């Protein structure tokens, strides 16, 4: 990792309140350029909410996110260009009611890009689905659909890719394919990634750094090695030992 | 009856009636669609103050008796009415096809908008968010959602057409059923029945049915793809 580069994201005093409930409350968190940052934490702790804010899909209730030159806050939105340089593979991907090809092509069409064929093929090859280009998306298996969702996100060459449980409910084969694409993308393109996962083994396999979130608060963030070997917070220890109910 | 249909089809008066029916309802449907689909999408997808009231009004409009809309349009367009008094070239005169188009547009609009709204509301909110996440502008998101809801949106247009091609009260009131000028299939059927020409009335009814059938088949072909895959 190149520590001379400025961070991709700087998150400061960020909160998200739904009705009266504060579901996210992050004092400070950086996402370094080019790293894979894993966010782990129990169900309902605010992981998906954090990703929605990092993708500028909802405004925060207070605080701010600095992304490159731009600042995102309760009353400040970011440019379309900034928004288009971030994309999410969601926890429950929903593909368009079209062919696999049309799904992968979608982000390129939105950006008015021509000559999409090669890029679509490359993206599908990365997830090992080149053969399914012509199939209708709604007929895919769960694992295939998840991989198409990854392909349609990476085809736009995002600067930051947000992955929300990209392998939840998948068999080991599909988990392997997806993890391999994530790793390759990160090393070849230097894509910054935030990976939300329940699976601490996956965090350990893929991430440069790990952050633990509990009740909307980041209780520990550290290099992966240190996070697992020498957790500073007792709650991190409990989480790693699997004592936390989720 | 078949003979009658044949002689009727060779009859230029009848051709005129059919053509006027198609023109009036077709143009009204275009207006209702051009206005109804965007408004239906906004009501289905947007969040703004007064939305619930508008939705309730829309549903009311969907069940509104066409003849009452005809009455309103009549009053609006009559010489002493608020629009009729303007003498503007944009306002159609009573007892013209323009007045019929206006009435039918108003009848079809809540049908198109209401069914469009229901169709886009049926699209998963998660999909909308993912489309945005892939870099869609608000406009691109709306178009994508409409395409996802294509089957329902086409039903909206079909419902609008069905509601006006078969409508008699409003066109009778504001058109006046004037031979050669504002007589359409439905008003012709009323007239022929009243005069005891049941065979002619039946033949006209058959033509009306055939038109509705053909138009719906054409629309279903548009939906086609969504069904075959
Ligand atoms: N739009 C919303 N309105 C109200 N509450 C919400 C909304 N979105 C999320 N929440 C609440 O915020 C909390 C955090 O949700 P979030 O989806 O971020 O959790 P998570 O960490 O991703 O959980 P999981 O691991 O189960 O996916 C939950 O209690 C949820 O009910
Ligand atoms: Mg989640």
XYZ file of C-alpha atoms and ligand atoms in Angstrom:
507
model
C 0.000 0.000 0.000
C 1.157 3.475 -0.812
C 0.836 5.588 2.314
C 1.794 8.758 0.434
C -1.557 8.759 -1.357
C -4.374 10.668 0.292
C -7.174 8.493 1.662
C -10.031 7.652 -0.681
C -12.598 8.475 1.992
C -12.412 10.410 5.231
C -15.471 9.950 7.421
C -15.926 12.437 10.237
C -18.605 12.592 12.944
C -20.977 10.795 10.652
C -24.425 9.895 11.953
C -27.550 8.494 10.390
C -30.817 8.749 12.268
C -34.007 7.019 11.159
C -37.012 8.559 12.891
C -35.467 8.930 16.324
C -33.080 6.006 16.250
C -29.388 6.566 15.578
C -28.277 3.591 13.537
C -24.855 4.926 12.586
C -22.446 7.053 14.583
C -18.876 7.024 13.284
C -16.410 9.492 14.786
C -13.627 8.922 12.377
C -12.795 6.381 9.722
C -10.490 6.470 6.748
C -10.589 4.278 3.714
C -7.140 4.326 2.198
C -6.718 4.533 -1.537
C -6.306 1.092 -3.035
C -6.927 -0.881 0.119
C -9.495 -3.522 0.942
C -11.141 -2.476 4.177
C -13.356 -5.110 5.750
C -16.261 -3.988 7.911
C -17.400 -6.730 10.252
C -20.126 -6.636 12.833
C -23.355 -8.269 13.913
C -26.614 -8.024 12.043
C -28.306 -4.666 12.365
C -25.125 -2.885 13.416
C -25.305 -0.422 10.515
C -22.955 -1.925 7.925
C -25.288 -1.603 4.944
C -26.293 1.861 6.086
C -22.626 2.902 6.084
C -22.238 1.617 2.524
C -25.336 3.512 1.351
C -23.789 6.696 2.684
C -20.406 5.904 1.109
C -22.242 5.468 -2.210
C -23.957 8.858 -1.667
C -27.366 7.213 -1.955
C -28.751 8.835 1.196
C -27.564 11.972 2.974
C -26.158 11.605 6.485
C -28.023 13.171 9.402
C -24.860 14.968 10.489
C -21.142 14.928 9.880
C -19.446 14.481 6.544
C -17.706 12.189 4.128
C -14.783 13.575 2.169
C -14.299 11.735 -1.092
C -11.408 13.002 -3.180
C -12.023 16.717 -3.614
C -15.673 16.505 -2.683
C -17.567 16.686 0.582
C -20.836 14.879 1.207
C -23.010 16.086 4.068
C -26.609 16.544 5.191
C -27.046 19.502 2.852
C -24.238 18.817 0.412
C -24.455 16.409 -2.454
C -21.580 15.325 -4.637
C -21.201 15.655 -8.397
C -22.523 13.018 -10.755
C -18.933 12.194 -11.685
C -18.066 11.445 -8.060
C -21.207 9.408 -7.595
C -20.435 7.460 -10.764
C -16.954 6.590 -9.557
C -18.438 4.578 -6.669
C -20.650 1.553 -6.990
C -22.093 -1.070 -4.678
C -22.654 -4.778 -5.052
C -25.618 -5.016 -2.791
C -26.426 -7.612 -0.173
C -29.454 -8.746 -2.161
C -28.642 -7.980 -5.789
C -31.595 -7.473 -8.088
C -30.831 -7.876 -11.751
C -32.806 -6.141 -14.460
C -35.419 -8.174 -16.289
C -33.135 -8.441 -19.328
C -30.312 -10.609 -20.590
C -27.083 -11.107 -18.664
C -25.340 -9.072 -21.322
C -27.786 -6.176 -20.979
C -27.332 -6.236 -17.216
C -23.567 -6.030 -17.390
C -23.734 -3.390 -20.086
C -26.139 -1.254 -18.097
C -23.639 0.982 -16.270
C -21.769 1.648 -19.518
C -24.974 2.648 -21.263
C -25.840 5.024 -18.425
C -22.486 6.697 -19.048
C -23.134 6.895 -22.771
C -20.159 4.684 -23.616
C -19.870 3.019 -26.995
C -17.969 -0.104 -27.967
C -19.200 -1.957 -24.955
C -18.859 -5.509 -26.225
C -15.236 -6.071 -25.263
C -15.728 -4.591 -21.818
C -18.812 -6.688 -21.162
C -16.976 -9.831 -22.207
C -13.980 -8.972 -20.043
C -16.191 -8.326 -17.007
C -18.034 -11.616 -17.465
C -14.764 -13.460 -17.922
C -13.532 -12.079 -14.618
C -16.416 -13.754 -12.829
C -16.219 -16.889 -14.971
C -19.558 -16.425 -16.738
C -18.584 -15.607 -20.321
C -20.737 -18.494 -21.532
C -23.948 -17.071 -20.060
C -23.883 -13.746 -21.892
C -27.098 -14.462 -23.800
C -29.076 -16.016 -20.973
C -31.946 -14.170 -19.355
C -30.889 -12.770 -15.976
C -33.973 -13.952 -14.118
C -33.162 -17.569 -14.956
C -29.748 -17.551 -13.263
C -28.939 -19.507 -10.138
C -28.250 -17.565 -6.933
C -24.494 -17.863 -7.276
C -24.526 -16.892 -10.933
C -26.729 -13.892 -10.215
C -24.339 -12.733 -7.511
C -21.423 -13.026 -9.923
C -23.315 -11.075 -12.625
C -23.966 -8.402 -10.016
C -20.220 -8.192 -9.416
C -19.548 -8.057 -13.167
C -22.033 -5.231 -13.746
C -20.330 -3.226 -10.993
C -16.723 -3.777 -12.028
C -17.397 -3.123 -15.721
C -17.634 0.615 -15.041
C -14.119 0.648 -13.529
C -15.191 2.197 -10.244
C -12.600 4.036 -8.201
C -14.258 2.640 -5.099
C -16.185 -0.613 -5.021
C -18.463 -1.291 -2.064
C -19.259 -4.943 -1.461
C -22.113 -5.830 0.875
C -21.887 -9.499 1.821
C -20.916 -10.482 -1.720
C -20.763 -14.159 -0.868
C -23.546 -14.585 1.655
C -25.464 -17.847 1.127
C -23.113 -19.118 -1.564
C -21.413 -22.473 -1.916
C -17.616 -22.726 -1.576
C -17.085 -22.793 -5.340
C -18.897 -19.490 -5.919
C -17.275 -17.977 -2.841
C -13.896 -18.887 -4.330
C -14.691 -17.371 -7.739
C -15.911 -14.126 -6.213
C -13.019 -13.786 -3.776
C -10.576 -14.401 -6.607
C -12.164 -11.677 -8.764
C -12.093 -9.260 -5.857
C -8.440 -9.952 -5.209
C -7.506 -9.661 -8.901
C -9.414 -6.419 -9.312
C -7.748 -4.914 -6.288
C -4.245 -5.834 -7.342
C -4.591 -5.153 -11.088
C -6.595 -1.956 -11.005
C -5.860 -0.755 -7.496
C -9.605 -0.401 -6.879
C -10.373 0.805 -3.366
C -12.771 -1.600 -1.717
C -14.955 -1.665 1.338
C -16.050 -5.205 2.042
C -18.885 -5.843 4.461
C -18.905 -9.399 5.671
C -20.239 -11.596 8.433
C -17.471 -13.996 7.716
C -14.348 -13.210 9.705
C -12.382 -15.779 7.739
C -13.221 -13.950 4.554
C -12.139 -10.684 6.136
C -8.889 -12.316 7.078
C -8.331 -13.745 3.601
C -9.058 -10.557 1.654
C -8.675 -7.438 3.747
C -5.720 -5.148 4.373
C -7.499 -3.662 7.362
C -10.540 -4.607 9.404
C -13.015 -2.446 11.313
C -15.541 -3.790 13.793
C -18.861 -1.995 14.026
C -21.268 -2.463 16.929
C -24.540 -0.587 17.279
C -23.456 1.860 14.608
C -20.119 2.655 16.237
C -16.653 1.625 15.062
C -15.124 0.008 18.138
C -11.852 -1.075 16.604
C -9.960 -0.679 13.355
C -6.590 -2.205 12.668
C -4.406 -3.934 10.107
C -5.861 -7.370 9.488
C -3.023 -9.212 11.155
C -3.170 -7.065 14.284
C -6.975 -7.124 14.391
C -7.035 -10.892 14.585
C -3.859 -11.531 16.582
C -3.879 -8.668 19.071
C -7.349 -7.156 19.249
C -7.305 -4.178 21.597
C -10.972 -4.084 22.463
C -12.562 -6.846 24.508
C -15.596 -6.750 22.239
C -13.363 -7.459 19.229
C -11.974 -10.466 21.059
C -15.453 -11.737 21.721
C -16.447 -11.158 18.126
C -13.420 -13.011 16.777
C -14.062 -15.932 19.087
C -17.572 -16.073 17.733
C -19.131 -15.302 21.079
C -21.201 -12.512 19.691
C -24.715 -13.457 18.798
C -25.799 -12.418 15.327
C -75.902 -9.785 -40.714
C -72.719 -10.591 -42.617
C -74.174 -9.032 -45.727
C -74.976 -5.988 -43.742
C -71.467 -5.862 -42.414
C -70.128 -6.110 -45.951
C -72.387 -3.409 -47.302
C -71.616 -1.379 -44.207
C -67.884 -1.670 -44.818
C -68.358 -0.462 -48.363
C -70.297 2.464 -47.056
C -68.272 5.654 -46.912
C -70.370 7.108 -44.095
C -69.458 4.154 -42.002
C -65.793 4.401 -42.888
C -65.940 7.991 -41.730
C -67.508 6.966 -38.418
C -64.871 4.326 -37.800
C -62.086 6.684 -38.774
C -63.414 9.414 -36.479
C -63.734 6.972 -33.566
C -60.150 5.881 -34.020
C -58.918 9.422 -34.456
C -60.711 10.884 -31.449
C -59.862 8.034 -29.082
C -56.355 7.647 -30.528
C -55.432 11.304 -30.114
C -57.020 11.397 -26.666
C -55.009 8.325 -25.724
C -51.782 9.943 -26.916
C -52.479 13.021 -24.766
C -53.471 10.910 -21.762
C -50.345 8.769 -22.152
C -47.918 11.639 -22.634
C -49.242 13.305 -19.482
C -50.314 10.214 -17.552
C -47.126 8.156 -17.637
C -44.848 10.891 -16.241
C -47.402 11.869 -13.591
C -48.083 8.252 -12.694
C -44.334 7.642 -12.338
C -43.883 10.729 -10.198
C -46.733 9.652 -7.926
C -45.405 6.118 -7.704
C -41.746 6.946 -7.193
C -41.637 10.412 -5.673
C -41.901 11.528 -2.092
C -43.439 14.930 -1.705
C -46.012 16.743 0.342
C -49.554 16.147 -0.861
C -48.729 12.876 -2.573
C -51.329 10.907 -0.651
C -54.034 13.390 -1.542
C -53.062 13.240 -5.217
C -53.088 9.444 -5.126
C -56.571 9.463 -3.608
C -57.739 11.910 -6.276
C -56.228 9.722 -8.972
C -58.070 6.667 -7.733
C -61.281 8.688 -7.625
C -60.656 9.790 -11.201
C -60.234 6.183 -12.284
C -63.785 5.406 -11.192
C -65.322 8.697 -12.237
C -68.422 8.363 -14.455
C -67.372 9.503 -17.954
C -70.699 11.183 -18.515
C -70.035 13.502 -15.586
C -66.681 14.426 -17.091
C -68.577 15.060 -20.311
C -70.880 17.379 -18.412
C -67.938 19.309 -16.914
C -66.323 19.674 -20.312
C -69.641 20.776 -21.758
C -69.985 23.479 -19.124
C -66.358 24.536 -19.574
C -66.659 24.853 -23.326
C -70.136 26.343 -23.619
C -70.227 29.975 -24.677
C -70.919 31.183 -21.174
C -68.371 28.802 -19.645
C -64.896 29.785 -18.389
C -63.072 28.364 -21.419
C -65.720 28.833 -24.062
C -65.852 32.548 -23.279
C -62.145 32.976 -24.030
C -62.591 32.521 -27.763
C -59.058 31.203 -27.858
C -57.960 29.141 -30.859
C -56.535 26.632 -28.374
C -59.962 25.893 -26.921
C -62.105 23.584 -29.062
C -65.714 24.456 -29.754
C -68.526 22.324 -28.443
C -69.891 19.766 -30.920
C -66.551 19.317 -32.654
C -64.117 16.387 -32.609
C -61.759 18.650 -30.623
C -64.225 18.808 -27.761
C -64.554 15.009 -27.860
C -60.791 14.614 -27.735
C -60.620 16.919 -24.729
C -63.304 14.980 -22.833
C -61.785 11.609 -23.653
C -58.294 12.756 -22.711
C -59.610 13.706 -19.288
C -61.375 10.345 -18.966
C -58.323 8.313 -19.999
C -55.741 10.295 -18.040
C -56.488 8.965 -14.517
C -56.645 5.420 -15.888
C -53.232 5.686 -17.533
C -51.665 7.561 -14.608
C -53.236 5.366 -11.931
C -52.231 2.047 -13.486
C -48.746 3.414 -14.274
C -48.395 4.452 -10.658
C -49.400 1.003 -9.452
C -46.991 -0.608 -11.926
C -43.927 1.394 -10.877
C -44.788 0.982 -7.197
C -44.627 -2.745 -7.806
C -40.958 -2.492 -8.782
C -38.682 -3.376 -5.869
C -37.310 -0.265 -4.147
C -34.019 -2.133 -3.842
C -33.740 -2.277 -7.604
C -34.172 1.462 -7.841
C -31.376 1.973 -5.351
C -29.077 -0.421 -7.202
C -29.759 1.342 -10.484
C -28.765 4.614 -8.848
C -25.701 2.985 -7.387
C -24.660 1.972 -10.885
C -24.601 5.651 -11.789
C -28.091 6.463 -13.055
C -29.392 10.016 -12.892
C -32.934 10.547 -11.574
C -34.215 10.566 -15.125
C -32.347 7.381 -16.070
C -33.626 5.707 -12.916
C -37.225 6.549 -13.769
C -36.877 5.290 -17.336
C -35.286 2.062 -16.090
C -38.079 1.510 -13.570
C -40.696 2.130 -16.272
C -39.007 -0.436 -18.497
C -38.956 -2.931 -15.625
C -42.660 -2.261 -15.125
C -43.313 -2.482 -18.859
C -46.081 -5.067 -18.626
C -48.017 -2.950 -16.149
C -47.414 0.271 -18.053
C -48.816 -1.267 -21.225
C -51.837 -2.451 -19.250
C -52.238 1.189 -18.193
C -52.367 2.311 -21.813
C -54.737 -0.512 -22.746
C -57.030 0.420 -19.864
C -57.014 4.026 -21.030
C -57.925 3.036 -24.570
C -60.603 0.604 -23.421
C -62.095 3.311 -21.249
C -62.582 5.752 -24.122
C -63.122 3.784 -27.334
C -66.216 2.234 -25.752
C -67.348 5.420 -24.051
C -70.641 6.955 -25.136
C -71.937 9.474 -22.580
C -69.266 12.127 -22.831
C -68.851 12.034 -26.609
C -72.597 12.244 -26.956
C -72.777 15.326 -24.711
C -69.850 17.318 -26.030
C -69.906 15.983 -29.597
C -73.618 15.966 -30.158
C -73.623 12.926 -32.468
C -73.823 15.085 -35.582
C -73.921 13.026 -38.743
C -70.792 13.430 -40.787
C -69.067 15.529 -38.130
C -69.081 14.082 -34.640
C -70.750 10.714 -34.983
C -68.592 7.884 -33.659
C -69.247 4.153 -33.340
C -70.766 4.246 -29.883
C -73.103 7.152 -30.574
C -74.055 5.598 -33.924
C -74.996 2.393 -32.103
C -77.261 4.332 -29.757
C -78.904 6.080 -32.656
C -79.440 2.963 -34.786
C -80.865 1.079 -31.806
C -83.271 3.861 -31.033
C -84.463 3.867 -34.623
C -85.030 0.139 -34.488
C -82.186 -0.717 -36.891
C -80.949 -3.510 -34.673
C -78.958 -5.270 -37.368
C -77.052 -2.128 -38.190
C -76.483 -1.506 -34.487
C -75.161 -5.028 -34.060
C -72.875 -4.671 -37.055
C -71.455 -1.462 -35.597
C -71.025 -3.223 -32.275
C -69.101 -6.000 -34.000
C -66.816 -3.465 -35.658
C -66.198 -1.782 -32.304
C -65.341 -5.125 -30.734
C -63.035 -5.994 -33.621
C -61.190 -2.679 -33.299
C -60.737 -3.128 -29.568
C -59.500 -6.654 -30.114
C -56.990 -5.721 -32.815
C -55.640 -2.786 -30.823
C -55.200 -4.934 -27.737
C -53.437 -7.649 -29.698
C -51.030 -5.045 -31.040
C -50.350 -3.765 -27.530
C -49.842 -7.278 -26.225
C -47.226 -7.777 -28.898
C -45.340 -4.909 -27.306
C -45.553 -6.742 -24.006
C -44.645 -9.936 -25.791
C -40.999 -10.162 -24.821
C -41.777 -9.954 -21.150
C -43.931 -13.038 -21.456
C -41.821 -15.258 -23.643
C -38.695 -15.258 -21.511
N -34.648 3.042 5.804
C -34.619 2.665 7.094
N -35.551 3.117 7.959
C -35.530 2.768 9.245
N -34.602 1.978 9.795
C -33.640 1.496 9.001
C -33.588 1.808 7.607
N -32.524 1.199 7.079
C -31.936 0.528 8.074
N -32.603 0.704 9.231
C -32.243 0.138 10.536
O -30.891 0.452 10.759
C -30.253 -0.619 11.420
C -28.991 -0.977 10.658
O -29.353 -1.565 9.452
P -28.274 -2.108 8.414
O -29.018 -2.634 7.258
O -27.289 -1.038 8.161
O -27.601 -3.288 9.236
P -26.492 -4.322 8.790
O -25.347 -4.145 9.686
O -26.243 -4.202 7.338
O -27.213 -5.705 9.102
P -27.140 -7.109 8.304
O -25.826 -7.723 8.676
O -28.277 -7.879 8.854
O -27.256 -6.810 6.861
C -31.224 -1.769 11.485
O -31.724 -1.836 12.802
C -32.310 -1.370 10.535
O -33.559 -1.825 10.975
Mg -26.626 -5.355 5.719
